[in-house]
């Protein structure tokens, strides 16, 4: 028997080799099942698969998938932790730090967000996205001066950066820079005349200027774009009452209250998905 083994080169598989092969097979199955579950919206099952896979061996791609699943499951600190481990292994990967900044934004941890943005900018100071996110971190800290400066820089890096124009316009308006805010709004109106967010900014600028007729008209366009915008109804109602139109103003306020109640009820069943989607919308409000 040993003669034939030697002659044909056959040999029995060693126990450690068999164990390693079995682990690799299990790893691949867990990774595949996790990705399939993630893509079908089964975040909890995907998380279990990815955790077990990482228990077999380290894999940065699996950590990346796990971070995505954790975001979907509203497990934001763990998502951030997974991205942090990827960043430690790939300190020159700017996109990882940008994703960390996005997750920190969803957690409302503006210190962690600013730190991630600073590291991203150190890798490449020409990144308009990292600069834009750093501005959002500044706003989270109440630092509107640096926020406006960073937004201006982001626009200089990417002249068609609509989200940066929108956020700068909103920030300028809050700081009382009405004319400067209107410049940003005018730029956006020329390119996105039907955008709900742009129209709302324009309505608020007109209201701040005291141009009540124009403000009411723009609020009407916001409502045409999105009949469920409670803010537009409420702010238009307040202006109407201030100008003596109590009947229509009170109707607007009543409608705003109803929309907010319905929105709260709907959120009870879809809170996690809504939180994630709203956070991404705040990052990219124009959806472009």
Coordinates of C-alpha atoms in Angstrom, one line a residue:
X1 CA 0.0 0.0 0.0
X2 CA 2.8 2.4 0.9
X3 CA 4.5 1.5 -2.4
X4 CA 1.5 2.7 -4.4
X5 CA 1.2 5.9 -2.4
X6 CA 4.8 6.7 -3.1
X7 CA 4.4 5.7 -6.8
X8 CA 1.4 7.9 -7.5
X9 CA 2.2 10.7 -5.1
X10 CA -1.1 10.3 -3.1
X11 CA -1.2 11.3 0.5
X12 CA -3.8 11.7 3.2
X13 CA -4.9 15.2 4.0
X14 CA -3.4 16.4 7.3
X15 CA -5.9 17.3 10.1
X16 CA -4.7 20.9 10.2
X17 CA -5.0 21.2 6.4
X18 CA -8.5 19.8 6.5
X19 CA -9.4 22.2 9.3
X20 CA -8.1 25.2 7.3
X21 CA -10.0 24.1 4.2
X22 CA -13.2 23.8 6.1
X23 CA -12.7 27.2 7.7
X24 CA -12.1 28.8 4.3
X25 CA -15.3 27.2 3.0
X26 CA -17.3 28.4 6.0
X27 CA -15.8 31.9 5.6
X28 CA -16.9 32.1 2.0
X29 CA -20.4 30.8 2.8
X30 CA -20.8 33.3 5.6
X31 CA -19.5 36.2 3.5
X32 CA -21.7 35.3 0.6
X33 CA -24.8 34.8 2.8
X34 CA -24.1 38.1 4.5
X35 CA -23.8 40.1 1.3
X36 CA -27.0 38.5 0.0
X37 CA -28.8 39.3 3.2
X38 CA -27.5 42.9 3.2
X39 CA -28.7 43.5 -0.4
X40 CA -32.1 42.1 0.5
X41 CA -32.5 44.3 3.5
X42 CA -31.9 41.7 6.2
X43 CA -29.4 43.7 8.1
X44 CA -29.6 41.7 11.4
X45 CA -28.9 38.4 9.7
X46 CA -26.1 40.0 7.6
X47 CA -24.5 41.3 10.8
X48 CA -24.5 37.8 12.3
X49 CA -22.9 36.3 9.1
X50 CA -20.2 39.0 8.9
X51 CA -19.3 38.7 12.6
X52 CA -18.9 34.9 12.3
X53 CA -16.8 35.3 9.2
X54 CA -14.5 37.7 11.0
X55 CA -14.3 35.2 13.8
X56 CA -12.7 32.8 11.3
X57 CA -10.2 35.3 9.8
X58 CA -9.6 39.1 9.4
X59 CA -10.9 40.6 6.2
X60 CA -11.3 44.3 5.5
X61 CA -13.9 43.8 2.9
X62 CA -16.1 41.9 5.3
X63 CA -15.6 44.8 7.9
X64 CA -16.7 47.2 5.2
X65 CA -19.9 45.1 4.6
X66 CA -20.4 44.9 8.4
X67 CA -20.2 48.7 8.7
X68 CA -22.9 49.0 6.0
X69 CA -25.2 46.5 7.8
X70 CA -24.7 48.2 11.1
X71 CA -25.8 51.5 9.6
X72 CA -28.9 49.9 8.3
X73 CA -29.6 48.4 11.7
X74 CA -29.1 51.8 13.4
X75 CA -26.0 50.4 15.2
X76 CA -24.0 53.5 14.3
X77 CA -21.2 53.2 17.0
X78 CA -20.3 49.7 15.8
X79 CA -20.4 50.9 12.2
X80 CA -17.9 53.6 13.1
X81 CA -15.8 51.1 15.0
X82 CA -15.6 48.9 11.9
X83 CA -14.6 51.8 9.7
X84 CA -12.0 52.8 12.3
X85 CA -10.4 49.4 12.1
X86 CA -10.2 49.7 8.3
X87 CA -8.7 53.1 8.6
X88 CA -6.0 51.7 11.0
X89 CA -5.1 49.1 8.3
X90 CA -5.3 51.6 5.4
X91 CA -4.3 55.1 6.8
X92 CA -4.0 56.5 3.4
X93 CA -7.5 55.6 2.3
X94 CA -9.3 58.9 2.2
X95 CA -12.7 57.4 1.4
X96 CA -12.7 55.5 4.7
X97 CA -12.3 58.7 6.6
X98 CA -15.1 60.4 4.6
X99 CA -17.4 57.5 5.4
X100 CA -16.4 57.8 9.1
X101 CA -17.3 61.5 8.9
X102 CA -20.8 60.6 7.5
X103 CA -21.4 58.0 10.2
X104 CA -20.3 60.5 12.9
X105 CA -22.7 63.0 11.4
X106 CA -25.5 60.5 11.8
X107 CA -24.5 60.0 15.4
X108 CA -24.3 63.8 15.9
X109 CA -20.8 63.3 17.1
X110 CA -19.3 66.5 15.5
X111 CA -15.9 66.1 17.3
X112 CA -15.4 62.7 15.7
X113 CA -16.7 64.0 12.4
X114 CA -14.3 66.9 12.4
X115 CA -11.4 64.6 13.3
X116 CA -12.2 62.2 10.4
X117 CA -12.5 65.2 8.0
X118 CA -9.2 66.6 9.1
X119 CA -7.5 63.2 8.4
X120 CA -9.2 63.0 5.0
X121 CA -8.0 66.5 4.1
X122 CA -4.5 65.7 5.2
X123 CA -4.5 62.9 2.7
X124 CA -5.7 65.2 -0.1
X125 CA -6.6 68.9 0.6
X126 CA -8.2 69.1 -2.8
X127 CA -11.2 67.0 -1.7
X128 CA -14.4 69.1 -2.0
X129 CA -16.4 66.4 -0.2
X130 CA -14.2 66.3 2.8
X131 CA -14.1 70.0 3.0
X132 CA -17.9 70.2 2.8
X133 CA -18.3 67.6 5.6
X134 CA -15.9 69.6 7.7
X135 CA -18.1 72.6 7.3
X136 CA -21.1 70.5 8.5
X137 CA -19.0 69.5 11.6
X138 CA -18.3 73.2 12.2
X139 CA -22.0 74.0 12.0
X140 CA -22.6 71.1 14.5
X141 CA -20.2 72.9 16.9
X142 CA -21.9 76.3 16.3
X143 CA -18.8 77.6 14.5
X144 CA -20.5 79.4 11.6
X145 CA -17.5 81.5 10.7
X146 CA -15.3 78.5 9.8
X147 CA -18.3 76.7 8.3
X148 CA -18.8 79.5 5.8
X149 CA -15.1 79.6 5.0
X150 CA -15.0 75.9 4.4
X151 CA -18.1 76.0 2.3
X152 CA -16.6 78.7 0.1
X153 CA -13.4 76.6 -0.2
X154 CA -15.5 73.5 -1.2
X155 CA -17.2 75.6 -3.9
X156 CA -13.8 76.8 -5.2
X157 CA -12.7 73.2 -5.4
X158 CA -16.0 72.1 -7.1
X159 CA -17.7 75.1 -8.8
X160 CA -20.9 73.1 -9.4
X161 CA -21.2 71.9 -5.8
X162 CA -24.9 72.5 -5.4
X163 CA -25.1 71.1 -1.8
X164 CA -22.3 73.5 -0.7
X165 CA -24.2 76.5 -2.2
X166 CA -27.4 75.4 -0.4
X167 CA -25.7 75.0 2.9
X168 CA -23.8 78.2 2.6
X169 CA -27.0 80.0 1.7
X170 CA -28.8 78.6 4.7
X171 CA -25.8 79.4 7.0
X172 CA -25.5 83.0 5.7
X173 CA -29.2 83.5 6.2
X174 CA -29.0 82.3 9.8
X175 CA -26.1 84.8 10.3
X176 CA -28.2 87.6 9.0
X177 CA -26.3 87.9 5.7
X178 CA -29.4 88.1 3.6
X179 CA -27.9 89.6 0.4
X180 CA -25.1 87.0 0.4
X181 CA -27.6 84.2 1.0
X182 CA -29.7 85.5 -1.9
X183 CA -26.6 85.2 -4.1
X184 CA -26.4 81.5 -3.3
X185 CA -30.1 81.1 -3.8
X186 CA -30.1 82.8 -7.1
X187 CA -27.3 80.6 -8.3
X188 CA -29.3 77.5 -7.3
X189 CA -32.6 78.8 -8.7
X190 CA -30.9 79.1 -12.1
X191 CA -29.9 75.5 -12.1
X192 CA -32.6 73.8 -9.8
X193 CA -35.7 76.0 -10.1
X194 CA -38.1 73.2 -9.0
X195 CA -36.0 71.9 -6.0
X196 CA -38.0 71.9 -2.8
X197 CA -34.9 72.8 -0.7
X198 CA -33.9 75.6 -3.0
X199 CA -37.4 77.1 -3.1
X200 CA -37.6 76.9 0.7
X201 CA -34.3 78.7 1.1
X202 CA -35.6 81.4 -1.3
X203 CA -38.9 81.7 0.5
X204 CA -37.1 82.2 3.8
X205 CA -34.8 84.8 2.3
X206 CA -37.7 86.8 1.0
X207 CA -39.4 86.6 4.4
X208 CA -36.2 87.9 6.0
X209 CA -36.2 90.8 3.6
X210 CA -39.7 91.6 4.5
X211 CA -41.0 90.8 1.0
X212 CA -44.1 89.0 2.3
X213 CA -45.8 88.6 -1.0
X214 CA -42.8 87.0 -2.7
X215 CA -42.2 84.8 0.4
X216 CA -45.8 83.5 0.3
X217 CA -45.5 82.8 -3.4
X218 CA -42.3 80.8 -2.9
X219 CA -43.8 78.9 0.0
X220 CA -46.6 78.0 -2.3
X221 CA -44.1 76.6 -4.8
X222 CA -42.5 74.6 -2.1
X223 CA -45.8 73.1 -1.3
X224 CA -46.5 72.4 -4.9
X225 CA -43.2 70.5 -5.0
X226 CA -44.0 68.6 -1.8
X227 CA -47.5 68.8 -0.4
X228 CA -46.3 67.2 2.8
X229 CA -43.7 69.9 3.8
X230 CA -45.0 70.9 7.2
X231 CA -42.3 73.6 7.6
X232 CA -43.6 75.5 4.5
X233 CA -47.2 75.4 5.7
X234 CA -46.2 76.6 9.2
X235 CA -43.9 79.4 8.0
X236 CA -46.4 80.6 5.4
X237 CA -49.1 80.5 8.0
X238 CA -47.1 82.7 10.4
X239 CA -46.5 85.3 7.6
X240 CA -50.2 85.3 6.6
X241 CA -51.3 85.9 10.2
X242 CA -48.6 88.7 10.6
X243 CA -50.1 90.4 7.5
X244 CA -53.7 90.1 8.7
X245 CA -54.8 87.1 6.8
X246 CA -55.8 85.1 9.9
X247 CA -58.2 82.7 8.2
X248 CA -55.7 81.3 5.6
X249 CA -52.8 81.6 8.1
X250 CA -54.7 79.5 10.7
X251 CA -55.6 76.9 8.0
X252 CA -51.8 76.6 7.2
X253 CA -50.9 76.2 10.8
X254 CA -53.6 73.6 11.3
X255 CA -52.4 71.7 8.2
X256 CA -48.8 71.8 9.5
X257 CA -49.8 70.3 12.8
X258 CA -51.7 67.5 11.0
X259 CA -48.7 66.7 8.8
X260 CA -46.4 66.6 11.8
X261 CA -48.7 64.3 13.7
X262 CA -49.0 61.9 10.7
X263 CA -45.2 62.1 10.2
X264 CA -44.6 61.1 13.8
X265 CA -47.1 58.2 13.6
X266 CA -45.5 56.9 10.4
X267 CA -42.0 57.1 12.0
X268 CA -43.0 54.8 14.8
X269 CA -43.0 51.8 12.3
X270 CA -40.1 52.9 10.1
X271 CA -37.8 54.8 12.5
X272 CA -34.5 53.2 11.7
X273 CA -34.9 53.5 7.9
X274 CA -36.2 57.0 8.2
X275 CA -33.3 58.0 10.4
X276 CA -30.7 56.7 7.9
X277 CA -32.5 58.2 4.9
X278 CA -32.9 61.6 6.6
X279 CA -29.3 61.7 7.6
X280 CA -28.2 60.9 4.0
X281 CA -30.6 63.5 2.7
X282 CA -29.0 66.1 5.1
X283 CA -25.6 65.2 3.7
X284 CA -26.8 65.4 0.1
X285 CA -30.1 67.4 0.3
X286 CA -30.5 67.9 -3.5
X287 CA -30.0 64.2 -4.2
X288 CA -27.4 64.8 -6.9

